[in-house]
Amino acid sequence: MKMQDRATVMLEALPYIQEFHGKTILIKLGGGVMEKEKLLDSLLRDIVFLNNVGMKIVIVHGGGPEVSEEMRKLGKKPKFVEGLRVTDEETMEILHEQLAGKLNKEIVLGINKHGGRAVGISGMDGNFIRAHKLRYKTTTSKGREVEVDLGFVGEVEQINPTVINYLVGTGYIPVIAPIGIDGEGHSLNINADIVAAELAAAMHAKKLILLTNVAGVMRDPNDEKTLISVLTVDEAQKLIQEGVVKKGMIPKIEACLRAMQGGVERCHILNGTTPHVILLEILTKGGVGTMIERGK
Amino acid sequence: MKMQDRATVMLEALPYIQEFHGKTILIKLGGGVMEKEKLLDSLLRDIVFLNNVGMKIVIVHGGGPEVSEEMRKLGKKPKFVEGLRVTDEETMEILHEQLAGKLNKEIVLGINKHGGRAVGISGMDGNFIRAHKLRYKTTTSKGREVEVDLGFVGEVEQINPTVINYLVGTGYIPVIAPIGIDGEGHSLNINADIVAAELAAAMHAKKLILLTNVAGVMRDPNDEKTLISVLTVDEAQKLIQEGVVKKGMIPKIEACLRAMQGGVERCHILNGTTPHVILLEILTKGGVGTMIERGK
Amino acid sequence: MKMQDRATVMLEALPYIQEFHGKTILIKLGGGVMEKEKLLDSLLRDIVFLNNVGMKIVIVHGGGPEVSEEMRKLGKKPKFVEGLRVTDEETMEILHEQLAGKLNKEIVLGINKHGGRAVGISGMDGNFIRAHKLRYKTTTSKGREVEVDLGFVGEVEQINPTVINYLVGTGYIPVIAPIGIDGEGHSLNINADIVAAELAAAMHAKKLILLTNVAGVMRDPNDEKTLISVLTVDEAQKLIQEGVVKKGMIPKIEACLRAMQGGVERCHILNGTTPHVILLEILTKGGVGTMIERGK
Amino acid sequence: MKMQDRATVMLEALPYIQEFHGKTILIKLGGGVMEKEKLLDSLLRDIVFLNNVGMKIVIVHGGGPEVSEEMRKLGKKPKFVEGLRVTDEETMEILHEQLAGKLNKEIVLGINKHGGRAVGISGMDGNFIRAHKLRYKTTTSKGREVEVDLGFVGEVEQINPTVINYLVGTGYIPVIAPIGIDGEGHSLNINADIVAAELAAAMHAKKLILLTNVAGVMRDPNDEKTLISVLTVDEAQKLIQEGVVKKGMIPKIEACLRAMQGGVERCHILNGTTPHVILLEILTKGGVGTMIERGK
Amino acid sequence: MKMQDRATVMLEALPYIQEFHGKTILIKLGGGVMEKEKLLDSLLRDIVFLNNVGMKIVIVHGGGPEVSEEMRKLGKKPKFVEGLRVTDEETMEILHEQLAGKLNKEIVLGINKHGGRAVGISGMDGNFIRAHKLRYKTTTSKGREVEVDLGFVGEVEQINPTVINYLVGTGYIPVIAPIGIDGEGHSLNINADIVAAELAAAMHAKKLILLTNVAGVMRDPNDEKTLISVLTVDEAQKLIQEGVVKKGMIPKIEACLRAMQGGVERCHILNGTTPHVILLEILTKGGVGTMIERGK
Amino acid sequence: MKMQDRATVMLEALPYIQEFHGKTILIKLGGGVMEKEKLLDSLLRDIVFLNNVGMKIVIVHGGGPEVSEEMRKLGKKPKFVEGLRVTDEETMEILHEQLAGKLNKEIVLGINKHGGRAVGISGMDGNFIRAHKLRYKTTTSKGREVEVDLGFVGEVEQINPTVINYLVGTGYIPVIAPIGIDGEGHSLNINADIVAAELAAAMHAKKLILLTNVAGVMRDPNDEKTLISVLTVDEAQKLIQEGVVKKGMIPKIEACLRAMQGGVERCHILNGTTPHVILLEILTKGGVGTMIERGK
């Protein structure tokens, strides 16, 4: 490429760099990104770039597939109730090892490799994600409401972002494993989308980005042409009520709505497997995936 | 116990509380302490106590037995060369899971349960322990010096304690897994005693405490009556040279000497399985274990 | 005592040390404590202990008996109107000498001797206790309300705790003589209980402790068995209205009520001559004396 | 251009953005750049870009041609002695108007237009460039050394960069007119290259960039093919001594040498009329112009 | 003068020095003061004195006569519409040169000469005075309202005093040329009295002083005996409505009213040509000129 | 006096106000000043003035006459050994009362009355003047050196001016009673001139002013015409050696020499009973008393 064209490309990013300077952007890593080494590496480099041109980046990561795989290795069958992982003591130990240990540090190493400075912690550290056991209720086929014991599955009670704020304020990129802690010092497994949304709210983030393995919110999940580029909060709620949005997408949209209710400006649901998807979403004119905004 | 006696006990601790107020004490957890749940719980409560009466506490933990056990579970045989664990890629993954994941968070949870505020990180986080691969040399039976490839085993290059200083300065107890990072973003397995010693030096700690499973430095390892209560730096060096100190104790004493050369005032080698050993060592007149001091 | 028992005693204090960590506790010294050298020495050591395990301590001291004694020495008869000392110019000079001079520095020396760092000042210093002359009214035997000139007796107008906050924030223990200053630069004699209560309110103290020479609030002042351990604000007010509480105890309870109205959480009326009374009240389960709390 | 190519261009700049993050870069605007509106606009946008991706930028500007033109407009003939402008009182007034007034604010407006935040001041402001009258000596044709009165031409005595440091530290871009002040409050005209060099030294800048209207240092000024890409300090000094470098280029190289002696890492002499010359020099692999470095 | 009398004079200023210690006083220089070199010098020395005894001084200066004179020199006729200067591009250039260049730096030099530390900037710098083009409407002789294009004449939109606060907070005296900047980076000519008033409001100044060339507000502009010493806000508004105050004085009073509405405590309209008028107004009992105060 | 003359007087003080702005001036009150109410009041107002125009003032006061008088009142005979007060326990109590109590607070009240903000403390407070018992040796008539027990008379060991620096840094005027504290918490009586000199050195004061009841250093103490206006350090030492300076003046000059050795710039010995002596010395051209300076 010619030198002058290089300059042109960079300068076209200037307004976006200015807009997001010093702003907090919370990125939920997931959607199969973490299983693909090259993809993750590329993604983390993009994140380091955004951090280095002035944005405050916080990463929350999931790790469901790795945990399930590890369970199967150990001869244990993963069990889910409506998408929530039933978490007995042994499973929790695996979560500590896989989420707070293996995956968390893998992301940290990937960021540091590209010249970023990541610090990996979990919600247990410094008690920063206070949680309590989720009292999960469901309705039996006979219409009776019953409580199902999901084990050590938690619900966010309160987030104290002091340490996280210190870290982003001094240029670090916090990488957070979604495990909370209760008042007695027990760890609890929490949905990563929810942790990302709650933390985005607690930090008054400007943007929450949820990476998935689909193009965004689609009217017909099998037809990418039905992708909805922009949704207002009201429209998003309506899509859920009318049943247009289904299954796995529902909790993601609900996480976005929670974040926006907490003051986050915009939420994005993007396909993490598209190369440079975050970089392009933030630094170029063309939007990708689905953006949820406050609406008029 | 009578109320007045309670007051007396507390007041006798006053001079020690004053002496160590605001001072940094680096504690290396090891020596089988971590395998015994009750012991660990009691120890962590003592640590929270010391922190709450004004000391800055930093914990570095090992975890050798747990790692070996996990390796065996996965059908992998732990291999050591003169006490150093040969660390291939798979072993490193286990270290991430067991040290940075399971054990680190277990200690964090234990501290938080007693009202402390622990933050668990590793030397990879924020690149805070810079290391390079250890070039390990040994002498063959024929007297030739050869280099042995120990895999991802590291040597501390530089420690940047900024984040750790922030944490202790705001009342947190950092809990550190001894894994370093090299310039290319690879993790390296480092001996926990060495990490503790180097960090103590980098933080200008007042005390370094190494917990082991023996009473301290003994002239005859099988006879507790030969325990040496106080050693000067010179005496310690002589004991090594003369071959009085053997095997597992040598690296511990060397770690102490390294710490003292870096400015640490006193080092202690204590039996971690003695109840309340740290509390009593720091807050009462009677010393236990072996103390290494600068000498006249 | 056995070493392990020592550890147990200390650890039982842990929850209380945590509860009051960084909190401000205002202690009014009085009730004959200051006349007894040994008692005072022991009390000040306890106070240094509390300070050293993390509490912010502020002391306000009285000194009535010493002042009266000095007056008698100089051939001057102390005069009181309903417990308030009539203060002419000469008496005020004696107050400067005895309160701000002799007693204040005696307490400072006692604290410093035990390794604390006390700074003794009065409400005149830095104009920190603004006051005006008390316009004292009483009712004659014929039922007419008349104003009695008590001389330089003051009423707190405003407290500016900036310097005191600086001192406690940097680890000092301020020791305060209860003499205020008016807009023209005249000093005024103020009741020490009131100064303690107002200062506790101005500093948002967690606790106000008034040391007296009786066990606490008693239904029958001659019968310690009628001691009331816990009083709500409402109950305390009722006790005064119903005339159960008498004479010297009324201003103490009123001081407590004033403090609590200003945001102080709990007030204690304790017998200062009981050995280690403050240490035991704060650091052990068993309460002594009378505690006034907000009530449901 | 394809989206992915855009990402590639940006990511290739990442190592340079990291290298210069938080570093001070001092840019001397000159060389005819300021006369060409479009060129200046483009240059200032590049500068805003560099500032927005994390660099601290300070601008020193000249303005010789504008000053001379204004003088001619007012019927006054510019006079120079070996490149130094003879500055009488009237000329100084024109300098105030043209440099500190017109040109300075033109640059400020240009930066602010692109979203930067410039603050334009001169060395008179806050007394920040202390100077004294230059005692200029020259040699007559008969070999006698005589002093020539150049009027209000100054020599830097001391630079106090406190305000400038504050400005760059809070994200502003200081734009500085090269007029100093003496101890009696008189303003003095100082060579802009020298001001840039001295300020770069006083601020411990990482880079000093002098914009000229030629490609860089050339062995044959008429042949761009003789451009020297890299010069060590020693080589630069030799080039001057051997007379290879001539006239206008000598003071520029001397300014660079002065800056490097004061601790600046690298100096660049670039052609300011090449589009995006600074952006490309700093953010891409390919160097342009002449770079002076410390040498081995 | 006798030494003791000197002491007396100084001590009589003490209450005023105490009253204005650390307070912000905004002074609008104008009214012909700037044309008279000696007068300006004396005035600036007084200002340095006030600054040195503890007041925070901010100066806003006009410069109408100088601008007009310069225009005439360049063969351009100044044009005004109801006191507002019609400002085409060429005039704006002259404003940059004369206001931001010549006059601003003249004041800066004058202050620095007397040992003060002035920093001269304009409202363009750091975008600190945001403005937009004034949409000026007038009524034709036929009673039709028409909009008149005054060119680059601006109206204050928002003032961000961060840099100014930094400067006064560190002991500098900011000297401000009344030129604002719009969102596109164009400069706009704004009335200096208005800038002074708006800035006084934005900085919560204690006093705004407008220097004019008349004694103050007079019922009969030709008779100094009709000077009004004190005006309340209400009275001032009434004087305008009733037509007592005329022409040039109206915008000055309106500026004062604007400042007071923004929280400024008192405004003064003084004759700048009276020697030491500001010093005497602030530091002695006797008031001069007209003071506008809030009224009961 | 005419208004303009008032301005002239104030402006003549400007260079001195600038010179001493933010500088620390340590004033030792003594020499009979404190016995004369009006004189003291006037002096304290002058001190408040100096403080309010920007100087940092610290006061150390003596109080010998008051202490002796009080002793006599209590039927106790003051005893001196070569000017040092023999201090038994009872005398020390009187010192606490008279110095730290009565006199200290009298000065505090006097300053506060004039709008200053004084904080009165002693060297015991915060342990800020560490001292040990003076081992006083003298020579008997038979030429034998013997140690004389002076009781609780101290010698400065170390001064920690942290609290004093905080106070002057926030605008307070510290007023210090010259009583030190030893390592065991006993108070010690120290010469006020020495305390002033040591504190001036510890604070890097610019000036030390010792107020006495004579005009300064005189060749013939009975002839004011022999007053020496300026002395270098060398000259001062010579005057002592040659016996020109006698008795009471010797310790004053030695205190000055001690201060200057510690970095104080200039010391003054002034007659405190001359009205406004400090104000005139600092703010006018004419010097009074004796100034000791470093010499060439």
mmCIF file with all atom_site columns, C-alpha atoms in Angstrom, chain B residues 55-96:
data_model
loop_
_atom_site.group_PDB
_atom_site.id
_atom_site.type_symbol
_atom_site.label_atom_id
_atom_site.label_alt_id
_atom_site.label_comp_id
_atom_site.label_asym_id
_atom_site.label_entity_id
_atom_site.label_seq_id
_atom_site.pdbx_PDB_ins_code
_atom_site.Cartn_x
_atom_site.Cartn_y
_atom_site.Cartn_z
_atom_site.occupancy
_atom_site.B_iso_or_equiv
_atom_site.pdbx_formal_charge
_atom_site.auth_seq_id
_atom_site.auth_comp_id
_atom_site.auth_asym_id
_atom_site.auth_atom_id
_atom_site.pdbx_PDB_model_num
ATOM 1  C CA . MET B 1 55 ? 0.772  -4.945  58.878 1.00 0.00 ? 55 MET B CA 1
ATOM 2  C CA . LYS B 1 56 ? 1.054  -5.165  55.123 1.00 0.00 ? 56 LYS B CA 1
ATOM 3  C CA . ILE B 1 57 ? 0.936  -8.813  54.192 1.00 0.00 ? 57 ILE B CA 1
ATOM 4  C CA . VAL B 1 58 ? 1.906  -10.403 50.891 1.00 0.00 ? 58 VAL B CA 1
ATOM 5  C CA . ILE B 1 59 ? 1.517  -14.118 50.292 1.00 0.00 ? 59 ILE B CA 1
ATOM 6  C CA . VAL B 1 60 ? 3.399  -16.221 47.784 1.00 0.00 ? 60 VAL B CA 1
ATOM 7  C CA . HIS B 1 61 ? 2.238  -19.767 47.581 1.00 0.00 ? 61 HIS B CA 1
ATOM 8  C CA . GLY B 1 62 ? 3.690  -22.929 46.124 1.00 0.00 ? 62 GLY B CA 1
ATOM 9  C CA . GLY B 1 63 ? 1.672  -25.987 45.340 1.00 0.00 ? 63 GLY B CA 1
ATOM 10 C CA . GLY B 1 64 ? 4.002  -28.729 44.246 1.00 0.00 ? 64 GLY B CA 1
ATOM 11 C CA . PRO B 1 65 ? 2.115  -31.671 45.761 1.00 0.00 ? 65 PRO B CA 1
ATOM 12 C CA . GLU B 1 66 ? -1.185 -30.590 44.211 1.00 0.00 ? 66 GLU B CA 1
ATOM 13 C CA . VAL B 1 67 ? 0.393  -30.223 40.800 1.00 0.00 ? 67 VAL B CA 1
ATOM 14 C CA . SER B 1 68 ? 2.049  -33.642 41.004 1.00 0.00 ? 68 SER B CA 1
ATOM 15 C CA . GLU B 1 69 ? -1.172 -35.231 42.135 1.00 0.00 ? 69 GLU B CA 1
ATOM 16 C CA . GLU B 1 70 ? -3.062 -33.686 39.257 1.00 0.00 ? 70 GLU B CA 1
ATOM 17 C CA . MET B 1 71 ? -0.388 -34.875 36.826 1.00 0.00 ? 71 MET B CA 1
ATOM 18 C CA . ARG B 1 72 ? -0.710 -38.392 38.119 1.00 0.00 ? 72 ARG B CA 1
ATOM 19 C CA . LYS B 1 73 ? -4.502 -38.187 37.799 1.00 0.00 ? 73 LYS B CA 1
ATOM 20 C CA . LEU B 1 74 ? -4.012 -37.338 34.149 1.00 0.00 ? 74 LEU B CA 1
ATOM 21 C CA . GLY B 1 75 ? -1.587 -40.240 33.762 1.00 0.00 ? 75 GLY B CA 1
ATOM 22 C CA . LYS B 1 76 ? 1.510  -38.085 33.594 1.00 0.00 ? 76 LYS B CA 1
ATOM 23 C CA . LYS B 1 77 ? 4.602  -38.737 35.686 1.00 0.00 ? 77 LYS B CA 1
ATOM 24 C CA . PRO B 1 78 ? 6.130  -35.749 37.501 1.00 0.00 ? 78 PRO B CA 1
ATOM 25 C CA . LYS B 1 79 ? 9.829  -35.443 36.770 1.00 0.00 ? 79 LYS B CA 1
ATOM 26 C CA . PHE B 1 80 ? 12.372 -33.478 38.781 1.00 0.00 ? 80 PHE B CA 1
ATOM 27 C CA . VAL B 1 81 ? 16.027 -32.563 38.257 1.00 0.00 ? 81 VAL B CA 1
ATOM 28 C CA . GLU B 1 82 ? 17.637 -31.620 41.543 1.00 0.00 ? 82 GLU B CA 1
ATOM 29 C CA . GLY B 1 83 ? 14.334 -30.428 42.960 1.00 0.00 ? 83 GLY B CA 1
ATOM 30 C CA . LEU B 1 84 ? 13.323 -28.489 39.862 1.00 0.00 ? 84 LEU B CA 1
ATOM 31 C CA . ARG B 1 85 ? 10.194 -29.672 38.105 1.00 0.00 ? 85 ARG B CA 1
ATOM 32 C CA . VAL B 1 86 ? 10.704 -30.440 34.425 1.00 0.00 ? 86 VAL B CA 1
ATOM 33 C CA . THR B 1 87 ? 7.941  -28.396 32.849 1.00 0.00 ? 87 THR B CA 1
ATOM 34 C CA . ASP B 1 88 ? 6.661  -29.237 29.392 1.00 0.00 ? 88 ASP B CA 1
ATOM 35 C CA . GLU B 1 89 ? 3.755  -27.434 27.786 1.00 0.00 ? 89 GLU B CA 1
ATOM 36 C CA . GLU B 1 90 ? 1.178  -29.759 29.226 1.00 0.00 ? 90 GLU B CA 1
ATOM 37 C CA . THR B 1 91 ? 2.661  -29.427 32.702 1.00 0.00 ? 91 THR B CA 1
ATOM 38 C CA . MET B 1 92 ? 2.558  -25.675 32.369 1.00 0.00 ? 92 MET B CA 1
ATOM 39 C CA . GLU B 1 93 ? -1.152 -25.885 31.579 1.00 0.00 ? 93 GLU B CA 1
ATOM 40 C CA . ILE B 1 94 ? -1.615 -27.879 34.752 1.00 0.00 ? 94 ILE B CA 1
ATOM 41 C CA . LEU B 1 95 ? 0.335  -25.249 36.660 1.00 0.00 ? 95 LEU B CA 1
ATOM 42 C CA . HIS B 1 96 ? -1.987 -22.555 35.328 1.00 0.00 ? 96 HIS B CA 1
#
